[in-house]
């Protein structure tokens, strides 16, 4: 059940880039209040008060009662723009909500009882696939979080949405499939050792083997990783940095050295 | 080390890095991440050194995501060669990183270990970095 907190804001006269910057210079954060078929109202909030609230895990699922120069309005924070470098808030959106309003909202996932999971005890890795679950529910009954108990979960086990007991009136936005929320993955050390052994057998040197196993352990680097590991084995025989190639992976084996202009 | 499997052109212009990152400025995969606080060119070796520092400190548990890729070839001229006679040959790969970019993300390890690991990773890189965590975790 959503708790209701109060938030003191001020209406602001003008809108636009220059006006918003002027507001920020005074130590306040510009924002907008919209919804309920009422004309949007530009507002500003105290930067310190906002930064205290925004770091709560349930910020976007908490109803606030805005005090706009003495006028009360029930709202839900919908969006928060941050500076890409400093992560200082730049602008905030609030949505007006009525009593029976149904909304789409992302509810955070929390895990408990990690010590009770035999998979994690054995070195498995808790892989949270979805840190938030998007649900449709009544605005005054937003779950603060979905708590998942890891008790008894072993390596290879996963928790899907069907295993989570949703409160009445709350349904997930993704309704056509039983999506995964978290899994207990096998420890990467096993995969690393296997890859290292395979690479060592292929190339013969431990250093190269480590490079291959390392690349294999990087999910984001997925496709290019094996080729990346293979190239130094061929090109870097003399300890020189591996020369990049333009002609594809096969050509990476020393092709730039042959084709590159010596000046 | 990371490098492209194949590229359309062998050599690239030096280029300049302007502005702040437009995407990849928030955590998408893990609970903790390393954010670039200034722009710079990161070589494949530096990225690999940072990755190794993290995985070794994590004792190879947990997961790591690398969200930058060195896809720009850098050429150099051989030693004791006069100027002119064309561009040198490609020697290494770099990733152009803008300020605000999340470069590494990790998950599946305790907070203190994650912060230590990312501190080590940041010290391998030639730019200022900052450790970030998911909003609401602080």
CSV table of C-alpha atoms in Angstrom, one decimal:
chain,number,residue,atom,x,y,z
A,1,UNK,CA,0.0,0.0,0.0
A,2,UNK,CA,1.4,3.3,-1.0
A,3,UNK,CA,2.2,5.8,1.8
A,4,UNK,CA,1.5,9.5,1.2
A,5,UNK,CA,4.3,12.0,2.0
A,6,UNK,CA,4.2,15.7,1.7
A,7,UNK,CA,6.3,17.9,-0.5
A,8,UNK,CA,6.4,21.6,-0.5
A,9,UNK,CA,6.6,23.3,-3.9
A,10,UNK,CA,6.2,26.7,-5.4
A,11,UNK,CA,4.4,27.6,-8.7
A,12,UNK,CA,6.7,29.4,-11.1
A,13,UNK,CA,5.6,32.1,-13.4
A,14,UNK,CA,7.5,31.4,-16.5
A,15,UNK,CA,8.7,28.4,-18.4
A,16,UNK,CA,11.4,27.7,-20.9
A,17,UNK,CA,15.2,27.1,-20.8
A,18,UNK,CA,16.2,30.5,-19.5
A,19,UNK,CA,13.5,30.5,-16.8
A,20,UNK,CA,14.4,27.0,-15.7
A,21,UNK,CA,18.1,27.9,-15.5
A,22,UNK,CA,17.2,31.0,-13.4
A,23,UNK,CA,15.3,28.7,-11.1
A,24,UNK,CA,18.2,26.4,-10.7
A,25,UNK,CA,20.5,29.3,-9.9
A,26,UNK,CA,18.3,30.0,-6.9
A,27,UNK,CA,18.9,26.5,-5.5
A,28,UNK,CA,15.6,25.1,-6.6
A,29,UNK,CA,14.8,22.4,-9.3
A,30,UNK,CA,12.2,23.2,-11.9
A,31,UNK,CA,9.4,20.8,-12.5
A,32,UNK,CA,6.0,20.3,-14.0
A,33,UNK,CA,2.7,19.1,-12.7
A,34,UNK,CA,0.3,17.6,-15.2
A,35,UNK,CA,-2.6,15.1,-15.6
A,36,UNK,CA,-6.3,14.8,-14.7
A,37,UNK,CA,-7.2,16.9,-17.7
A,38,UNK,CA,-6.1,20.1,-16.0
A,39,UNK,CA,-3.7,22.6,-17.6
A,40,UNK,CA,-0.1,21.7,-16.7
A,41,UNK,CA,1.4,23.9,-13.9
A,42,UNK,CA,5.2,24.8,-13.9
A,43,UNK,CA,6.5,24.4,-10.4
A,44,UNK,CA,9.8,24.4,-8.5
A,45,UNK,CA,11.0,22.2,-5.6
A,46,UNK,CA,13.7,22.7,-3.1
A,47,UNK,CA,16.9,20.9,-4.4
A,48,UNK,CA,17.8,19.6,-0.9
A,49,UNK,CA,14.4,18.2,-0.2
A,50,UNK,CA,14.2,16.6,-3.6
A,51,UNK,CA,17.6,15.0,-3.3
A,52,UNK,CA,16.7,13.5,0.1
A,53,UNK,CA,13.5,11.9,-1.4
A,54,UNK,CA,14.9,10.8,-4.8
A,55,UNK,CA,17.4,8.4,-3.2
A,56,UNK,CA,14.7,6.4,-1.5
A,57,UNK,CA,14.2,3.1,-3.3
A,58,UNK,CA,10.5,3.7,-3.6
A,59,UNK,CA,10.5,7.3,-4.8
A,60,UNK,CA,8.6,6.6,-8.0
A,61,UNK,CA,6.0,4.4,-6.3
A,62,UNK,CA,5.3,6.8,-3.5
A,63,UNK,CA,2.3,9.2,-3.5
A,64,UNK,CA,3.1,12.7,-2.5
A,65,UNK,CA,0.8,15.4,-1.4
A,66,UNK,CA,2.1,18.6,-3.0
A,67,UNK,CA,1.6,21.8,-1.2
A,68,UNK,CA,1.5,24.3,-4.0
A,69,UNK,CA,1.5,27.7,-2.3
A,70,UNK,CA,-1.0,26.3,0.2
A,71,UNK,CA,-3.1,24.3,-2.3
A,72,UNK,CA,-2.9,20.5,-1.7
A,73,UNK,CA,-2.7,18.1,-4.7
A,74,UNK,CA,-2.0,14.4,-4.6
A,75,UNK,CA,0.7,13.4,-7.1
A,76,UNK,CA,3.1,10.7,-8.2
A,77,UNK,CA,6.6,11.4,-9.4
A,78,UNK,CA,6.8,10.2,-13.0
A,79,UNK,CA,10.2,11.3,-14.3
A,80,UNK,CA,13.4,12.8,-13.0
A,81,UNK,CA,16.0,14.2,-15.4
A,82,UNK,CA,19.6,14.1,-14.1
A,83,UNK,CA,22.8,15.7,-15.3
A,84,UNK,CA,24.6,13.0,-17.2
A,85,UNK,CA,27.9,13.6,-15.5
A,86,UNK,CA,27.1,14.8,-12.0
A,87,UNK,CA,23.7,13.1,-11.5
A,88,UNK,CA,22.3,16.3,-10.0
A,89,UNK,CA,18.6,16.6,-10.6
A,90,UNK,CA,17.7,19.0,-13.4
A,91,UNK,CA,13.9,18.6,-13.7
A,92,UNK,CA,11.1,16.6,-12.2
A,93,UNK,CA,7.7,15.6,-13.5
A,94,UNK,CA,4.7,15.0,-11.2
A,95,UNK,CA,1.5,13.4,-12.3
A,96,UNK,CA,-1.8,14.4,-10.7
A,97,UNK,CA,-3.7,11.3,-9.5
A,98,UNK,CA,-7.3,11.0,-8.5
A,99,UNK,CA,-8.8,8.4,-6.2
A,100,UNK,CA,-9.6,5.7,-8.8
A,101,UNK,CA,-6.9,6.4,-11.3
A,102,UNK,CA,-5.2,3.3,-12.7
A,103,UNK,CA,-1.7,3.8,-13.8
A,104,UNK,CA,1.3,2.0,-15.2
A,105,UNK,CA,4.2,2.1,-12.8
A,106,UNK,CA,7.6,0.3,-12.4
A,107,UNK,CA,7.9,-1.3,-8.9
A,108,UNK,CA,11.3,-2.1,-7.6
A,109,UNK,CA,12.4,-5.7,-6.8
A,110,UNK,CA,14.0,-6.5,-3.5
A,111,UNK,CA,15.6,-9.8,-2.5
A,112,UNK,CA,15.8,-11.3,1.0
A,113,UNK,CA,17.3,-14.3,2.6
A,114,UNK,CA,20.4,-14.6,0.4
A,115,UNK,CA,22.0,-16.7,3.2
A,116,UNK,CA,19.2,-19.2,2.8
A,117,UNK,CA,20.0,-19.9,-0.8
A,118,UNK,CA,22.2,-23.1,-1.3
A,119,UNK,CA,23.1,-21.9,-4.8
A,120,UNK,CA,24.6,-18.6,-3.5
A,121,UNK,CA,26.4,-20.5,-0.7
A,122,UNK,CA,28.0,-22.7,-3.3
A,123,UNK,CA,29.4,-19.7,-5.1
A,124,UNK,CA,26.5,-19.0,-7.5
A,125,UNK,CA,25.8,-15.5,-8.7
A,126,UNK,CA,22.5,-13.8,-8.1
A,127,UNK,CA,21.5,-12.4,-11.5
A,128,UNK,CA,18.7,-10.0,-11.2
A,129,UNK,CA,17.2,-9.8,-14.7
A,130,UNK,CA,14.6,-7.2,-13.9
A,131,UNK,CA,15.4,-4.7,-11.2
A,132,UNK,CA,11.9,-3.3,-11.7
A,133,UNK,CA,8.6,-4.8,-12.7
A,134,UNK,CA,6.1,-2.7,-14.7
A,135,UNK,CA,2.6,-3.2,-13.4
A,136,UNK,CA,-0.8,-1.6,-13.9
A,137,UNK,CA,-2.6,-0.8,-10.6
A,138,UNK,CA,-4.6,1.8,-8.8
A,139,UNK,CA,-2.7,4.9,-7.9
A,140,UNK,CA,-3.6,4.7,-4.3
A,141,UNK,CA,-2.6,1.0,-4.0
A,142,UNK,CA,0.9,0.9,-5.6
A,143,UNK,CA,3.1,-1.9,-4.1
A,144,UNK,CA,6.2,-0.3,-2.6
A,145,UNK,CA,8.3,-3.2,-3.8
A,146,UNK,CA,8.1,-6.9,-4.7
A,147,UNK,CA,10.2,-8.9,-2.2
A,148,UNK,CA,11.5,-12.2,-3.4
A,149,UNK,CA,12.7,-14.8,-0.9
A,150,UNK,CA,15.8,-16.7,-2.1
A,151,UNK,CA,15.4,-19.5,0.4
A,152,UNK,CA,16.1,-22.9,-1.2
A,153,UNK,CA,17.1,-21.5,-4.6
A,154,UNK,CA,20.0,-23.5,-6.1
A,155,UNK,CA,22.3,-22.8,-9.1
A,156,UNK,CA,20.2,-22.8,-12.2
A,157,UNK,CA,17.0,-22.0,-10.5
A,158,UNK,CA,15.0,-18.9,-11.5
A,159,UNK,CA,12.1,-16.9,-10.2
A,160,UNK,CA,9.5,-15.9,-12.7
A,161,UNK,CA,6.6,-13.5,-12.4
A,162,UNK,CA,4.2,-16.4,-11.8
A,163,UNK,CA,6.0,-17.1,-8.5
A,164,UNK,CA,5.5,-13.6,-7.2
A,165,UNK,CA,2.3,-13.1,-5.2
A,166,UNK,CA,0.9,-9.8,-6.6
A,167,UNK,CA,-1.6,-7.8,-4.5
A,168,UNK,CA,-5.2,-7.7,-5.6
A,169,UNK,CA,-5.8,-5.3,-8.5
A,170,UNK,CA,-2.2,-5.4,-9.5
A,171,UNK,CA,-1.3,-7.0,-12.8
A,172,UNK,CA,2.0,-7.0,-14.8
A,173,UNK,CA,2.1,-5.1,-18.0
A,174,UNK,CA,3.8,-8.1,-19.7
A,175,UNK,CA,0.9,-10.5,-19.6
A,176,UNK,CA,1.5,-12.8,-22.5
A,177,UNK,CA,4.5,-14.7,-21.1
A,178,UNK,CA,5.9,-15.8,-17.8
A,179,UNK,CA,9.0,-13.6,-17.7
A,180,UNK,CA,12.1,-14.2,-15.5
A,181,UNK,CA,12.8,-11.8,-12.7
A,182,UNK,CA,16.0,-13.4,-11.3
A,183,UNK,CA,18.2,-16.4,-11.7
A,184,UNK,CA,21.0,-18.0,-9.7
A,185,UNK,CA,23.8,-18.4,-12.3
A,186,UNK,CA,26.6,-20.8,-12.0
A,187,UNK,CA,29.8,-19.3,-10.7
A,188,UNK,CA,31.9,-17.7,-13.5
A,189,UNK,CA,35.1,-19.2,-12.1
A,190,UNK,CA,34.0,-22.5,-13.6
A,191,UNK,CA,33.5,-21.0,-17.0
A,192,UNK,CA,36.7,-19.1,-16.7
A,193,UNK,CA,38.7,-22.2,-16.0
A,194,UNK,CA,37.2,-24.1,-18.8
A,195,UNK,CA,37.8,-21.3,-21.3
A,196,UNK,CA,41.4,-20.9,-20.0
A,197,UNK,CA,42.1,-24.5,-20.4
A,198,UNK,CA,40.7,-24.5,-23.9
A,199,UNK,CA,42.6,-21.4,-24.9
A,200,UNK,CA,45.8,-22.8,-23.3
A,201,UNK,CA,45.4,-25.9,-25.3
A,202,UNK,CA,44.9,-23.9,-28.5
A,203,UNK,CA,47.7,-21.3,-28.1
A,204,UNK,CA,50.1,-22.9,-25.7
A,205,UNK,CA,50.9,-19.9,-23.5
A,206,UNK,CA,49.2,-19.0,-20.2
A,207,UNK,CA,49.1,-15.3,-20.8
A,208,UNK,CA,47.1,-15.7,-24.0
A,209,UNK,CA,44.8,-18.2,-22.3
A,210,UNK,CA,44.0,-15.7,-19.6
A,211,UNK,CA,43.2,-13.1,-22.2
A,212,UNK,CA,40.7,-15.4,-23.9
A,213,UNK,CA,39.0,-16.5,-20.7
A,214,UNK,CA,38.8,-12.9,-19.7
A,215,UNK,CA,37.1,-11.9,-22.9
A,216,UNK,CA,34.7,-14.7,-22.6
A,217,UNK,CA,33.6,-13.6,-19.2
A,218,UNK,CA,32.4,-10.2,-20.5
A,219,UNK,CA,28.8,-10.4,-21.5
A,220,UNK,CA,28.7,-7.0,-23.0
A,221,UNK,CA,31.7,-7.9,-25.2
A,222,UNK,CA,30.0,-11.1,-26.3
A,223,UNK,CA,30.4,-11.4,-30.0
A,224,UNK,CA,33.8,-9.8,-30.5
A,225,UNK,CA,35.5,-11.4,-27.5
A,226,UNK,CA,36.7,-14.7,-29.0
A,227,UNK,CA,38.2,-12.9,-32.0
A,228,UNK,CA,39.8,-10.4,-29.7
A,229,UNK,CA,41.5,-13.1,-27.7
A,230,UNK,CA,42.7,-14.9,-30.8
A,231,UNK,CA,44.2,-11.9,-32.5
A,232,UNK,CA,47.1,-11.2,-30.0
A,233,UNK,CA,48.1,-14.8,-30.2
A,234,UNK,CA,48.8,-14.4,-33.9
A,235,UNK,CA,49.8,-10.8,-34.3
A,236,UNK,CA,51.6,-10.1,-31.0
A,237,UNK,CA,54.2,-12.9,-31.3
A,238,UNK,CA,57.1,-10.5,-30.6
A,239,UNK,CA,55.4,-8.8,-27.7
A,240,UNK,CA,54.3,-5.8,-29.8
A,241,UNK,CA,50.8,-4.5,-29.4
A,242,UNK,CA,48.4,-6.5,-31.7
A,243,UNK,CA,48.1,-4.6,-35.0
A,244,UNK,CA,44.5,-3.8,-35.9
A,245,UNK,CA,43.1,-5.1,-39.1
A,246,UNK,CA,40.7,-3.8,-41.6
A,247,UNK,CA,40.3,-7.0,-43.5
A,248,UNK,CA,38.3,-9.1,-41.0
A,249,UNK,CA,39.4,-11.7,-38.5
A,250,UNK,CA,41.5,-13.9,-40.7
A,251,UNK,CA,43.4,-11.0,-42.0
A,252,UNK,CA,44.1,-9.9,-38.4
A,253,UNK,CA,46.9,-12.3,-38.3
A,254,UNK,CA,49.7,-9.9,-39.2
A,255,UNK,CA,47.9,-8.4,-42.2
A,256,UNK,CA,48.6,-4.8,-41.2
A,257,UNK,CA,52.3,-5.6,-40.8
A,258,UNK,CA,52.4,-6.8,-44.4
A,259,UNK,CA,50.2,-4.2,-45.9
A,260,UNK,CA,51.0,-1.2,-43.7
A,261,UNK,CA,53.3,1.4,-45.2
A,262,UNK,CA,56.7,1.5,-43.5
A,263,UNK,CA,57.9,5.1,-43.4
B,1,UNK,CA,42.0,-7.5,-25.4
B,2,UNK,CA,38.9,-6.2,-27.1
B,3,UNK,CA,39.1,-5.2,-30.7
B,4,UNK,CA,36.8,-5.4,-33.7
B,5,UNK,CA,36.6,-8.6,-35.6
B,6,UNK,CA,36.5,-6.6,-38.9
B,7,UNK,CA,36.3,-3.0,-39.8
B,8,UNK,CA,35.2,-1.1,-43.0
B,9,UNK,CA,38.3,1.1,-43.0
B,10,UNK,CA,41.8,0.4,-41.7
B,11,UNK,CA,42.6,3.9,-40.5
B,12,UNK,CA,40.5,6.5,-38.7
B,13,UNK,CA,40.9,10.2,-38.2
B,14,UNK,CA,42.1,11.4,-34.8
B,15,UNK,CA,38.9,13.2,-34.0
B,16,UNK,CA,37.9,15.3,-31.1
B,17,UNK,CA,35.6,14.4,-28.2
B,18,UNK,CA,33.0,17.1,-27.6
B,19,UNK,CA,30.3,17.4,-25.0
B,20,UNK,CA,28.8,14.9,-22.5
B,21,UNK,CA,27.5,11.4,-23.1
B,22,UNK,CA,24.0,11.3,-24.5
B,23,UNK,CA,23.3,7.6,-23.7
B,24,UNK,CA,24.6,5.0,-21.3
B,25,UNK,CA,24.6,7.5,-18.5
B,26,UNK,CA,22.6,5.3,-16.0
B,27,UNK,CA,23.0,1.8,-14.8
B,28,UNK,CA,21.3,-0.8,-16.9
B,29,UNK,CA,22.6,-4.2,-15.9
B,30,UNK,CA,24.3,-4.2,-12.5
B,31,UNK,CA,23.9,-2.6,-9.1
B,32,UNK,CA,27.2,-0.7,-9.2
B,33,UNK,CA,29.1,1.1,-12.0
B,34,UNK,CA,32.0,3.2,-13.0
B,35,UNK,CA,31.2,6.5,-14.6
B,36,UNK,CA,33.6,8.7,-16.6
B,37,UNK,CA,33.7,12.2,-15.2
B,38,UNK,CA,35.7,13.6,-18.1
B,39,UNK,CA,36.2,12.7,-21.8
B,40,UNK,CA,39.1,10.7,-23.0
B,41,UNK,CA,40.5,7.9,-25.2
B,42,UNK,CA,40.8,4.6,-23.5
B,43,UNK,CA,43.0,2.0,-25.1
B,44,UNK,CA,42.0,-1.7,-25.2
B,45,UNK,CA,44.9,-2.4,-22.8
B,46,UNK,CA,43.6,0.0,-20.3
B,47,UNK,CA,40.1,-1.5,-20.5
B,48,UNK,CA,41.5,-4.9,-20.1
B,49,UNK,CA,43.6,-3.9,-17.1
B,50,UNK,CA,40.6,-2.4,-15.4
B,51,UNK,CA,38.5,-5.5,-16.2
B,52,UNK,CA,41.2,-7.8,-14.8
B,53,UNK,CA,41.5,-5.6,-11.7
B,54,UNK,CA,37.8,-6.0,-11.1
B,55,UNK,CA,37.5,-9.7,-11.7
B,56,UNK,CA,40.6,-10.5,-9.6
B,57,UNK,CA,39.4,-8.5,-6.7
B,58,UNK,CA,35.9,-10.0,-6.9
B,59,UNK,CA,37.7,-13.4,-6.8
B,60,UNK,CA,35.9,-14.1,-10.1
B,61,UNK,CA,32.5,-14.2,-8.5
B,62,UNK,CA,29.7,-11.8,-9.5
B,63,UNK,CA,29.2,-10.5,-13.0
B,64,UNK,CA,30.8,-7.7,-15.0
B,65,UNK,CA,29.5,-5.7,-18.0
B,66,UNK,CA,31.8,-3.6,-20.1
B,67,UNK,CA,29.8,-0.9,-21.8
B,68,UNK,CA,32.6,0.6,-24.0
B,69,UNK,CA,34.3,-1.0,-26.9
B,70,UNK,CA,37.6,0.1,-28.5
B,71,UNK,CA,36.6,0.4,-32.1
B,72,UNK,CA,38.9,3.3,-33.3
B,73,UNK,CA,42.3,2.3,-34.7
B,74,UNK,CA,45.2,4.6,-33.8
B,75,UNK,CA,48.1,4.7,-36.1
B,76,UNK,CA,51.7,5.6,-35.3
B,77,UNK,CA,54.8,6.3,-37.4
B,78,UNK,CA,57.9,4.2,-36.8
B,79,UNK,CA,60.8,5.6,-34.8
B,80,UNK,CA,63.3,7.8,-36.7
B,81,UNK,CA,61.1,8.4,-39.7
B,82,UNK,CA,60.8,11.8,-41.3
B,83,UNK,CA,57.5,13.6,-41.5
B,84,UNK,CA,55.3,13.0,-44.5
B,85,UNK,CA,55.0,9.9,-46.7
B,86,UNK,CA,51.5,9.2,-45.5
B,87,UNK,CA,49.8,8.1,-42.4
B,88,UNK,CA,51.5,5.5,-40.1
B,89,UNK,CA,50.2,2.0,-39.6
B,90,UNK,CA,47.5,1.0,-37.1
B,91,UNK,CA,49.0,0.1,-33.8
B,92,UNK,CA,46.3,-0.2,-31.2
B,93,UNK,CA,42.6,0.4,-30.6
B,94,UNK,CA,40.9,3.0,-28.5
B,95,UNK,CA,37.4,3.8,-27.3
B,96,UNK,CA,36.3,7.4,-27.3
B,97,UNK,CA,34.6,8.0,-24.0
B,98,UNK,CA,32.5,11.1,-23.2
B,99,UNK,CA,31.9,12.5,-19.7
B,100,UNK,CA,29.0,10.8,-18.0
B,101,UNK,CA,29.4,7.4,-19.7
B,102,UNK,CA,29.0,4.3,-17.6
B,103,UNK,CA,32.0,2.2,-18.6
B,104,UNK,CA,31.7,-0.8,-16.3
B,105,UNK,CA,28.9,-2.3,-14.3
B,106,UNK,CA,29.1,-5.1,-11.8
B,107,UNK,CA,26.6,-7.1,-9.8
B,108,UNK,CA,26.2,-10.2,-7.6
B,109,UNK,CA,28.8,-9.1,-4.9
B,110,UNK,CA,28.6,-7.3,-1.6
B,111,UNK,CA,28.7,-3.5,-1.7
B,112,UNK,CA,32.1,-3.1,0.0
B,113,UNK,CA,33.7,-5.5,-2.4
B,114,UNK,CA,32.1,-3.8,-5.3
B,115,UNK,CA,33.3,-0.4,-4.3
B,116,UNK,CA,36.8,-1.6,-3.8
B,117,UNK,CA,36.8,-3.4,-7.1
B,118,UNK,CA,35.6,-0.3,-9.0
B,119,UNK,CA,38.2,1.9,-7.2
B,120,UNK,CA,40.9,-0.4,-8.5
B,121,UNK,CA,39.4,-0.3,-12.0
B,122,UNK,CA,39.2,3.5,-12.0
B,123,UNK,CA,42.9,3.7,-11.1
B,124,UNK,CA,43.8,1.8,-14.2
B,125,UNK,CA,42.1,4.4,-16.4
B,126,UNK,CA,43.5,7.7,-17.7
B,127,UNK,CA,40.4,9.7,-16.8
B,128,UNK,CA,38.6,10.8,-13.7
B,129,UNK,CA,36.0,8.4,-12.7
B,130,UNK,CA,33.2,8.0,-10.1
B,131,UNK,CA,31.5,5.0,-8.7
B,132,UNK,CA,27.7,5.1,-9.1
B,133,UNK,CA,25.0,2.8,-7.7
B,134,UNK,CA,21.4,2.2,-8.4
B,135,UNK,CA,19.1,5.0,-7.1
B,136,UNK,CA,17.7,4.0,-3.8
B,137,UNK,CA,20.7,1.8,-2.8
B,138,UNK,CA,22.5,4.6,-1.0
